CSV table of C-alpha atoms (C1' of nucleotides) and ligand atoms in Angstrom, one decimal:
chain,number,residue,atom,x,y,z
A,615,MET,CA,17.0,86.2,-28.2
A,616,VAL,CA,17.6,86.7,-24.4
A,617,ASP,CA,17.2,82.7,-23.5
A,618,ILE,CA,19.0,80.5,-24.8
A,619,GLN,CA,16.5,77.5,-24.2
A,620,ASN,CA,13.4,79.0,-25.6
A,621,ASP,CA,15.7,80.8,-28.7
A,622,ALA,CA,17.1,76.9,-29.2
A,623,ALA,CA,13.6,75.1,-29.0
A,624,GLU,CA,11.8,77.3,-31.7
A,625,ARG,CA,14.2,77.3,-33.5
A,626,LEU,CA,14.0,73.2,-33.5
A,627,HIS,CA,10.4,73.7,-33.8
A,628,SER,CA,10.5,75.5,-37.1
A,629,GLN,CA,13.0,72.7,-38.3
A,630,GLY,CA,10.8,70.2,-37.5
A,631,GLY,CA,13.3,69.2,-34.8
A,632,ARG,CA,12.5,68.3,-31.3
A,633,MET,CA,13.2,69.8,-28.1
A,634,THR,CA,15.1,67.0,-25.9
A,635,ALA,CA,15.8,66.4,-22.2
A,636,GLN,CA,19.4,66.4,-23.3
A,637,ARG,CA,19.2,68.7,-25.9
A,638,ARG,CA,17.8,70.9,-22.8
A,639,LEU,CA,20.1,69.2,-20.2
A,640,ILE,CA,23.2,70.6,-22.6
A,641,LEU,CA,21.8,74.0,-23.0
A,642,SER,CA,21.5,75.2,-19.4
A,643,THR,CA,24.8,73.6,-19.0
A,644,LEU,CA,26.7,75.6,-21.8
A,645,GLU,CA,24.8,78.5,-19.3
A,646,SER,CA,26.4,77.1,-16.1
A,647,LEU,CA,30.1,77.0,-17.4
A,648,SER,CA,31.8,79.9,-18.2
A,649,GLY,CA,34.9,80.0,-20.4
A,650,HIS,CA,35.3,77.8,-23.6
A,651,PRO,CA,34.4,74.3,-22.5
A,652,THR,CA,35.4,71.7,-24.9
A,653,ALA,CA,32.8,69.5,-25.8
A,654,GLU,CA,34.3,66.8,-22.8
A,655,GLN,CA,33.6,69.6,-19.9
A,656,ILE,CA,30.2,70.1,-21.2
A,657,TYR,CA,29.8,66.4,-20.9
A,658,GLU,CA,31.3,66.2,-17.7
A,659,GLN,CA,29.0,68.4,-16.6
A,660,ALA,CA,26.3,67.6,-17.7
A,661,ARG,CA,26.3,64.1,-16.7
A,662,LEU,CA,26.1,64.9,-13.2
A,663,SER,CA,22.6,65.9,-12.9
A,664,ASP,CA,22.4,62.9,-16.1
A,665,PRO,CA,24.4,60.4,-16.1
A,666,ARG,CA,22.5,58.7,-18.8
A,667,LEU,CA,23.2,61.1,-21.5
A,668,ASN,CA,26.1,60.3,-24.1
A,669,LEU,CA,28.3,61.6,-25.6
A,670,SER,CA,28.4,61.5,-28.4
A,671,THR,CA,24.7,63.7,-28.3
A,672,VAL,CA,26.6,66.2,-26.6
A,673,TYR,CA,28.9,66.4,-30.2
A,674,ARG,CA,25.4,66.2,-32.0
A,675,THR,CA,24.2,69.3,-29.9
A,676,LEU,CA,26.7,71.4,-30.3
A,677,ARG,CA,27.4,70.4,-34.1
A,678,TRP,CA,23.8,71.7,-34.2
A,679,LEU,CA,24.1,75.3,-32.2
A,680,SER,CA,27.4,75.9,-34.1
A,681,ALA,CA,25.7,75.3,-37.5
A,682,GLU,CA,22.9,78.0,-36.1
A,683,GLY,CA,25.5,80.7,-34.6
A,684,LEU,CA,24.6,79.9,-30.6
A,685,VAL,CA,27.4,79.2,-29.9
A,686,SER,CA,31.2,79.5,-31.7
A,687,PRO,CA,34.0,76.9,-31.8
A,688,GLN,CA,36.9,77.9,-31.2
A,689,ARG,CA,40.2,76.4,-31.7
A,690,PHE,CA,42.9,77.5,-29.7
A,691,GLU,CA,46.3,76.1,-30.9
A,692,GLY,CA,48.5,74.5,-28.6
A,693,GLN,CA,48.8,71.0,-26.2
A,694,GLN,CA,45.2,70.6,-26.2
A,695,ARG,CA,43.9,70.1,-29.6
A,696,GLN,CA,40.3,69.6,-28.9
A,697,GLY,CA,37.7,72.3,-30.1
A,698,ARG,CA,36.2,74.8,-27.8
A,699,PHE,CA,32.8,76.5,-27.6
A,700,ASP,CA,31.6,79.9,-26.9
A,701,LEU,CA,28.2,80.4,-25.8
A,702,GLY,CA,28.4,83.7,-28.0
A,703,GLN,CA,25.5,85.5,-25.9
A,704,ALA,CA,28.0,88.2,-25.5
A,705,GLU,CA,29.0,90.6,-27.9
A,706,ALA,CA,31.8,89.7,-30.4
A,707,HIS,CA,34.8,89.9,-28.6
A,708,HIS,CA,38.3,87.5,-29.5
A,709,HIS,CA,41.4,86.1,-27.9
A,710,PHE,CA,45.1,86.4,-26.6
A,711,LEU,CA,46.4,82.6,-25.8
A,712,CYS,CA,49.1,82.3,-23.4
A,713,VAL,CA,51.0,79.6,-25.5
A,714,SER,CA,52.7,78.5,-22.3
A,715,CYS,CA,50.1,78.1,-19.4
A,716,GLY,CA,46.6,78.2,-21.8
A,717,ARG,CA,45.1,80.6,-20.4
A,718,VAL,CA,42.7,82.9,-22.2
A,719,ILE,CA,41.7,86.4,-21.8
A,720,GLU,CA,39.1,88.2,-24.0
A,721,PHE,CA,38.6,91.9,-25.1
A,722,SER,CA,36.8,93.4,-27.7
A,723,GLU,CA,38.1,95.9,-30.1
A,724,PRO,CA,35.5,97.6,-32.7
A,725,ALA,CA,38.1,98.6,-34.6
A,726,LEU,CA,38.5,95.0,-36.5
A,727,GLU,CA,34.2,95.9,-37.5
A,728,VAL,CA,36.1,98.5,-39.5
A,729,ILE,CA,39.5,96.7,-40.9
A,730,GLY,CA,37.0,93.5,-41.2
A,731,ALA,CA,34.6,95.7,-43.2
A,732,LYS,CA,37.1,97.5,-45.1
A,733,TRP,CA,38.8,94.5,-46.6
A,734,GLY,CA,35.5,92.9,-47.6
A,735,ARG,CA,34.7,96.1,-49.6
A,736,ARG,CA,38.2,95.9,-50.9
A,737,LEU,CA,38.6,92.0,-51.5
A,738,HIS,CA,35.1,92.1,-53.2
A,739,VAL,CA,33.8,89.5,-50.8
A,740,ARG,CA,30.9,89.3,-48.0
A,741,VAL,CA,32.4,88.9,-44.6
A,742,ASP,CA,29.6,87.8,-42.1
A,743,GLY,CA,32.2,86.7,-38.8
A,744,MET,CA,36.3,87.1,-38.2
A,745,THR,CA,37.9,85.1,-35.4
A,746,LEU,CA,41.2,87.2,-33.6
A,747,VAL,CA,43.8,85.2,-31.7
A,748,LEU,CA,46.6,87.2,-30.0
A,749,ARG,CA,49.4,84.8,-29.0
A,750,GLY,CA,52.4,85.3,-26.2
A,751,LEU,CA,52.6,85.0,-22.7
A,752,CYS,CA,50.8,86.2,-19.7
A,753,GLU,CA,51.7,88.4,-17.2
A,754,ALA,CA,52.4,85.2,-14.8
A,755,CYS,CA,54.5,83.1,-17.3
A,756,ARG,CA,56.3,86.0,-18.2
A,757,SER,CA,57.5,86.7,-14.5
A,758,ALA,CA,58.0,82.5,-13.9
A,759,GLY,CA,61.0,83.2,-16.7
A,760,VAL,CA,59.1,81.0,-19.4
A,761,GLN,CA,60.8,82.0,-22.8
A,762,ALA,CA,58.9,80.6,-25.1
A,763,THR,CA,59.3,83.0,-28.2
A,764,ASP,CA,56.5,80.4,-30.4
A,765,GLY,CA,58.1,79.8,-33.6
A,766,GLY,CA,54.9,77.2,-34.5
A,767,HIS,CA,52.3,77.8,-32.6
A,768,GLY,CA,53.2,76.7,-28.6
A,769,GLU,CA,54.7,73.2,-28.9
A,770,VAL,CA,57.4,72.4,-27.1
A,771,VAL,CA,59.5,70.7,-29.7
A,772,SER,CA,63.6,69.7,-28.9
A,773,THR,CA,65.6,68.6,-31.8
A,774,ALA,CA,66.4,64.9,-31.5
A,775,SER,CA,63.6,62.7,-32.8
A,776,MET,CA,62.0,66.0,-32.4
A,777,ARG,CA,60.1,64.7,-29.5
A,778,VAL,CA,57.2,66.5,-27.9
A,779,GLY,CA,57.3,67.6,-24.6
A,780,SER,CA,54.5,68.8,-22.4
A,781,VAL,CA,54.5,72.4,-20.8
B,364,MET,CA,67.2,84.3,-44.2
B,365,VAL,CA,66.7,84.2,-47.6
B,366,ASP,CA,67.4,80.7,-48.6
B,367,ILE,CA,64.8,78.2,-46.3
B,368,GLN,CA,67.4,75.3,-47.7
B,369,ASN,CA,70.5,76.8,-45.6
B,370,ASP,CA,68.5,78.7,-43.0
B,371,ALA,CA,67.6,75.3,-42.3
B,372,ALA,CA,70.1,73.9,-42.4
B,373,GLU,CA,72.3,76.1,-40.3
B,374,ARG,CA,69.9,76.1,-37.9
B,375,LEU,CA,69.7,72.2,-37.8
B,376,HIS,CA,73.8,71.6,-37.3
B,377,SER,CA,73.3,74.7,-34.5
B,378,GLN,CA,71.3,71.9,-32.8
B,379,GLY,CA,72.5,69.0,-33.8
B,380,GLY,CA,70.3,67.9,-36.0
B,381,ARG,CA,71.3,66.8,-39.6
B,382,MET,CA,70.2,68.0,-43.3
B,383,THR,CA,68.9,64.8,-44.7
B,384,ALA,CA,67.9,64.4,-48.5
B,385,GLN,CA,64.2,63.7,-47.1
B,386,ARG,CA,64.7,67.3,-45.1
B,387,ARG,CA,65.8,68.8,-48.2
B,388,LEU,CA,62.7,66.9,-50.4
B,389,ILE,CA,60.3,68.0,-48.4
B,390,LEU,CA,62.0,72.0,-48.0
B,391,SER,CA,62.0,72.3,-52.0
B,392,THR,CA,58.4,70.7,-52.1
B,393,LEU,CA,57.2,73.8,-49.9
B,394,GLU,CA,58.8,76.6,-52.0
B,395,SER,CA,57.3,75.0,-54.4
B,396,LEU,CA,54.1,74.9,-53.5
B,397,SER,CA,51.2,77.7,-53.7
B,398,GLY,CA,48.9,78.5,-51.2
B,399,HIS,CA,47.9,76.5,-47.9
B,400,PRO,CA,49.4,72.9,-48.7
B,401,THR,CA,48.4,70.0,-45.7
B,402,ALA,CA,51.1,67.8,-45.0
B,403,GLU,CA,49.4,65.3,-47.3
B,404,GLN,CA,49.3,67.7,-50.1
B,405,ILE,CA,53.4,68.5,-49.5
B,406,TYR,CA,54.0,64.8,-48.8
B,407,GLU,CA,52.0,63.7,-52.6
B,408,GLN,CA,53.6,66.7,-54.4
B,409,ALA,CA,57.0,65.2,-53.1
B,410,ARG,CA,56.7,61.5,-53.2
B,411,LEU,CA,56.5,62.4,-57.2
B,412,SER,CA,60.9,62.9,-56.2
B,413,ASP,CA,61.3,60.4,-54.5
B,414,PRO,CA,58.5,57.8,-53.6
B,415,ARG,CA,60.2,56.8,-50.8
B,416,LEU,CA,59.8,59.2,-48.6
B,417,ASN,CA,57.1,58.3,-45.8
B,418,LEU,CA,54.3,60.7,-44.6
B,419,SER,CA,55.4,60.3,-40.9
B,420,THR,CA,58.7,62.1,-42.0
B,421,VAL,CA,56.9,64.4,-43.5
B,422,TYR,CA,54.7,65.3,-40.5
B,423,ARG,CA,57.9,65.6,-38.3
B,424,THR,CA,59.8,68.2,-40.2
B,425,LEU,CA,56.6,70.2,-40.5
B,426,ARG,CA,56.5,70.2,-36.9
B,427,TRP,CA,59.9,71.2,-36.8
B,428,LEU,CA,59.8,73.6,-39.2
B,429,SER,CA,56.5,74.9,-36.9
B,430,ALA,CA,58.6,75.4,-34.1
B,431,GLU,CA,61.8,76.9,-35.4
B,432,GLY,CA,59.2,79.9,-36.9
B,433,LEU,CA,59.7,78.7,-40.6
B,434,VAL,CA,56.2,77.6,-41.8
B,435,SER,CA,53.2,78.8,-39.5
B,436,PRO,CA,50.7,76.7,-39.0
B,437,GLN,CA,47.1,77.4,-40.3
B,438,ARG,CA,43.5,75.7,-39.2
B,439,PHE,CA,40.8,77.3,-41.6
B,440,GLU,CA,37.8,75.4,-40.1
B,441,GLY,CA,35.8,74.2,-42.8
B,442,GLN,CA,34.7,71.1,-44.3
B,443,GLN,CA,38.5,69.8,-44.1
B,444,ARG,CA,39.8,69.5,-40.6
B,445,GLN,CA,43.2,69.0,-41.9
B,446,GLY,CA,46.3,71.6,-40.6
B,447,ARG,CA,47.4,73.9,-43.7
B,448,PHE,CA,50.9,75.7,-43.7
B,449,ASP,CA,51.9,78.7,-44.6
B,450,LEU,CA,55.7,78.8,-45.8
B,451,GLY,CA,55.3,82.7,-44.0
B,452,GLN,CA,58.3,83.7,-46.5
B,453,ALA,CA,56.3,86.6,-47.0
B,454,GLU,CA,55.9,89.0,-44.7
B,455,ALA,CA,52.9,88.9,-41.4
B,456,HIS,CA,49.9,88.4,-43.8
B,457,HIS,CA,46.1,87.3,-42.6
B,458,HIS,CA,43.3,85.3,-44.7
B,459,PHE,CA,39.5,85.6,-45.6
B,460,LEU,CA,38.2,82.5,-45.6
B,461,CYS,CA,35.3,81.5,-48.1
B,462,VAL,CA,33.2,78.9,-45.7
B,463,SER,CA,31.2,77.9,-49.1
B,464,CYS,CA,33.7,77.0,-51.3
B,465,GLY,CA,37.0,77.0,-49.2
B,466,ARG,CA,38.9,80.0,-51.1
B,467,VAL,CA,41.4,81.9,-49.4
B,468,ILE,CA,42.4,85.4,-50.2
B,469,GLU,CA,45.5,86.4,-48.0
B,470,PHE,CA,46.1,90.6,-47.4
B,471,SER,CA,48.4,92.3,-45.0
B,472,GLU,CA,46.8,95.0,-42.6
B,473,PRO,CA,49.2,96.8,-40.5
B,474,ALA,CA,47.6,98.2,-38.1
B,475,LEU,CA,46.6,94.7,-36.7
B,476,GLU,CA,50.2,95.3,-35.3
B,477,VAL,CA,49.1,98.4,-33.4
B,478,ILE,CA,46.2,96.6,-31.9
B,479,GLY,CA,47.9,94.4,-30.8
B,480,ALA,CA,50.9,95.8,-29.2
B,481,LYS,CA,47.9,98.0,-27.6
B,482,TRP,CA,46.3,94.8,-26.4
B,483,GLY,CA,49.7,93.4,-25.1
B,484,ARG,CA,49.8,96.7,-22.8
B,485,ARG,CA,46.6,96.6,-21.8
B,486,LEU,CA,47.2,92.8,-20.6
B,487,HIS,CA,49.9,93.3,-18.8
B,488,VAL,CA,51.1,90.3,-21.3
B,489,ARG,CA,53.7,89.9,-24.2
B,490,VAL,CA,51.9,88.9,-28.1
B,491,ASP,CA,54.5,87.6,-29.7
B,492,GLY,CA,52.0,86.6,-32.6
B,493,MET,CA,48.6,86.8,-34.0
B,494,THR,CA,46.2,85.0,-36.5
B,495,LEU,CA,43.4,87.5,-38.2
B,496,VAL,CA,40.6,85.1,-40.3
B,497,LEU,CA,37.7,86.7,-41.6
B,498,ARG,CA,34.5,84.8,-42.4
B,499,GLY,CA,31.9,85.1,-45.8
B,500,LEU,CA,31.1,84.4,-49.0
B,501,CYS,CA,33.7,84.9,-52.0
B,502,GLU,CA,32.6,87.2,-54.9
B,503,ALA,CA,31.8,83.9,-57.3
B,504,CYS,CA,29.8,82.1,-54.7
B,505,ARG,CA,28.2,85.2,-53.3
B,506,SER,CA,27.0,85.8,-56.7
B,507,ALA,CA,26.5,82.2,-57.5
B,508,GLY,CA,24.0,82.4,-55.1
B,509,VAL,CA,25.2,80.9,-52.4
B,510,GLN,CA,23.7,82.0,-49.0
B,511,ALA,CA,25.1,80.8,-45.8
B,512,THR,CA,25.1,83.1,-42.7
B,513,ASP,CA,27.2,80.7,-41.6
B,514,GLY,CA,26.4,80.2,-37.9
B,515,GLY,CA,29.3,77.8,-37.0
B,516,HIS,CA,32.2,77.7,-39.2
B,517,GLY,CA,31.1,76.6,-42.9
B,518,GLU,CA,29.5,73.4,-42.6
B,519,VAL,CA,26.3,72.3,-43.7
B,520,VAL,CA,23.9,71.0,-40.6
B,521,SER,CA,20.6,69.5,-41.8
B,522,THR,CA,18.7,68.6,-38.9
B,523,ALA,CA,17.1,65.4,-39.2
B,524,SER,CA,19.7,63.7,-37.4
B,525,MET,CA,21.8,66.6,-38.4
B,526,ARG,CA,24.0,65.0,-41.2
B,527,VAL,CA,26.8,67.0,-42.2
B,528,GLY,CA,26.8,67.4,-46.0
B,529,SER,CA,29.8,68.7,-48.1
B,530,VAL,CA,29.4,72.3,-50.0
C,997,DC,C1',87.3,54.8,-42.9
C,998,DA,C1',85.5,53.6,-38.7
C,999,DC,C1',81.4,55.1,-35.6
C,1000,DT,C1',78.4,58.0,-32.8
C,1001,DT,C1',73.3,59.0,-32.3
C,1002,DA,C1',70.3,61.6,-34.7
C,1003,DT,C1',66.4,60.1,-38.3
C,1004,DT,C1',63.8,57.6,-41.1
C,1005,DG,C1',60.1,53.7,-43.0
C,1006,DC,C1',56.3,51.3,-40.9
C,1007,DA,C1',53.3,49.3,-38.6
C,1008,DA,C1',51.0,50.1,-34.7
C,1009,DG,C1',48.7,53.5,-31.4
C,1010,DT,C1',46.2,58.1,-29.9
C,1011,DC,C1',42.6,61.2,-29.9
C,1012,DA,C1',39.0,63.7,-30.9
C,1013,DT,C1',35.2,63.5,-33.4
C,1014,DT,C1',31.4,60.6,-36.7
C,1015,DT,C1',28.3,57.0,-37.8
C,1016,DG,C1',25.2,53.2,-38.7
C,1017,DC,C1',21.7,50.8,-36.6
C,1018,DA,C1',17.9,49.3,-33.7
C,1019,DG,C1',15.2,51.5,-30.0
C,1020,DT,C1',13.0,55.4,-27.2
C,1021,DA,C1',9.8,59.2,-27.1
C,1022,DA,C1',8.9,64.1,-29.1
C,1023,DG,C1',5.4,66.5,-31.4
C,1024,DC,C1',0.6,66.5,-34.1
C,1025,DA,C1',-3.3,64.4,-34.3
C,1026,DA,C1',-8.0,61.3,-33.8
D,1190,DT,C1',-5.4,60.2,-23.4
D,1191,DT,C1',-3.9,57.1,-27.4
D,1192,DG,C1',-1.8,56.6,-31.8
D,1193,DC,C1',1.3,57.4,-34.9
D,1194,DT,C1',5.0,59.0,-37.4
D,1195,DT,C1',9.7,59.6,-37.2
D,1196,DA,C1',12.9,62.2,-34.8
D,1197,DC,C1',16.2,61.5,-31.3
D,1198,DT,C1',19.4,58.8,-28.1
D,1199,DG,C1',22.7,55.8,-26.4
D,1200,DC,C1',25.8,52.4,-27.7
D,1201,DA,C1',30.0,49.8,-30.3
D,1202,DA,C1',32.4,51.1,-34.4
D,1203,DA,C1',34.4,53.1,-37.5
D,1204,DT,C1',37.3,58.0,-39.3
D,1205,DG,C1',40.7,61.3,-39.8
D,1206,DA,C1',44.5,63.1,-38.6
D,1207,DC,C1',47.9,62.3,-36.6
D,1208,DT,C1',52.1,60.9,-33.1
D,1209,DT,C1',55.1,57.1,-31.8
D,1210,DG,C1',58.0,52.7,-31.0
D,1211,DC,C1',61.4,50.5,-33.0
D,1212,DA,C1',64.7,48.3,-35.6
D,1213,DA,C1',67.2,49.6,-39.9
D,1214,DT,C1',69.9,53.4,-42.1
D,1215,DA,C1',72.7,57.3,-43.0
D,1216,DA,C1',74.7,62.4,-41.5
D,1217,DG,C1',78.4,64.1,-39.9
D,1218,DT,C1',82.6,63.8,-36.7
D,1219,DG,C1',87.3,62.2,-36.5
E,2526,LIG,MN1,35.0,83.8,-25.9
E,2527,LIG,MN1,49.1,82.6,-46.2
E,2528,LIG,ZN1,50.5,81.5,-19.1
E,2529,LIG,ZN1,33.7,81.1,-52.2
DNA sequence: CACTTATTGCAAGTCATTTGCAGTAAGCAA
DNA sequence: TTGCTTACTGCAAATGACTTGCAATAAGTG
């Protein structure tokens, strides 16, 4: 469980899958990237090493990694609609999203495990995972005078045919 | 704040907007639906009363309602990728999603407010909202013998070219 | 009842992600 | 090493879920 490369290779083999050059490339790119990259960002970065890599291969690999629990897909609603991926190597954690600038801050809160377990018991369900996203304004945006009480999800909507503006 | 129809009308007028027949229809459809309908479900239901309603009008109205905080967009990743809408009339609540059958159970946990506030303080940010989704297996699915430790997000991925199957 | 202009229906985009296919190459066996 | 089977890849085309431009309506106002 230490090296994602080997971990992935083992899992692949035990499933009749194959460890290819592109999968290796994607894996190491993933390790080298920080934050919560989109499939496209991973693609662009990886293609620096091998321009022949194809975007659909990135998506396919990411899908498999997600199913294996080696990365966890995230969706920080906001202006960008692309999914992001969290290299969940570290322990479980949660996120704060600034609805104005899109900045994401991570934090971990053990109490959530307890809450999850409690509700699993109360609802008679098995809880395998949870996602908590706090939404609001980061320090910078607040002092920059951004208001945005964020009714919906960080979108700026103007009446008058309701056209969406960018931050 | 009691009647969404009037509430919406007032907000519209104060913004120079207009209360139209289609907006009224969408609003009442929303009230009549339970659960977390998708735009399309709302559309289909509404169009029973007036087949001339257009889907893009539904999307536009839903976008405005979200921005006003009258409904809150939700995204329960899983097989369906469509956004869902929560008529947030009731107080803030959270969700449990069964990754196998898609069932959603709501619950409210006051402790989360506290946690949100705490992290707002610690991270020096203003927290305006939060979303917690618990993921796992509901009672029915568990006793039906579904396994799915859900690595990623409820998708069933088969190696061998990694084709996604439906649950 | 005019009149201004927000809103709608429709058709045509976008954008992110998925898929069909035929060629390519892992990994196992000889 | 060489075959051989078949998983994987690149590419192009397709999907799905919304979004948008535009000309035809129709709220709300005086
Ligand atoms: Mn993270
Ligand atoms: Mn709900
Ligand atoms: Zn910010
Ligand atoms: Zn279930």
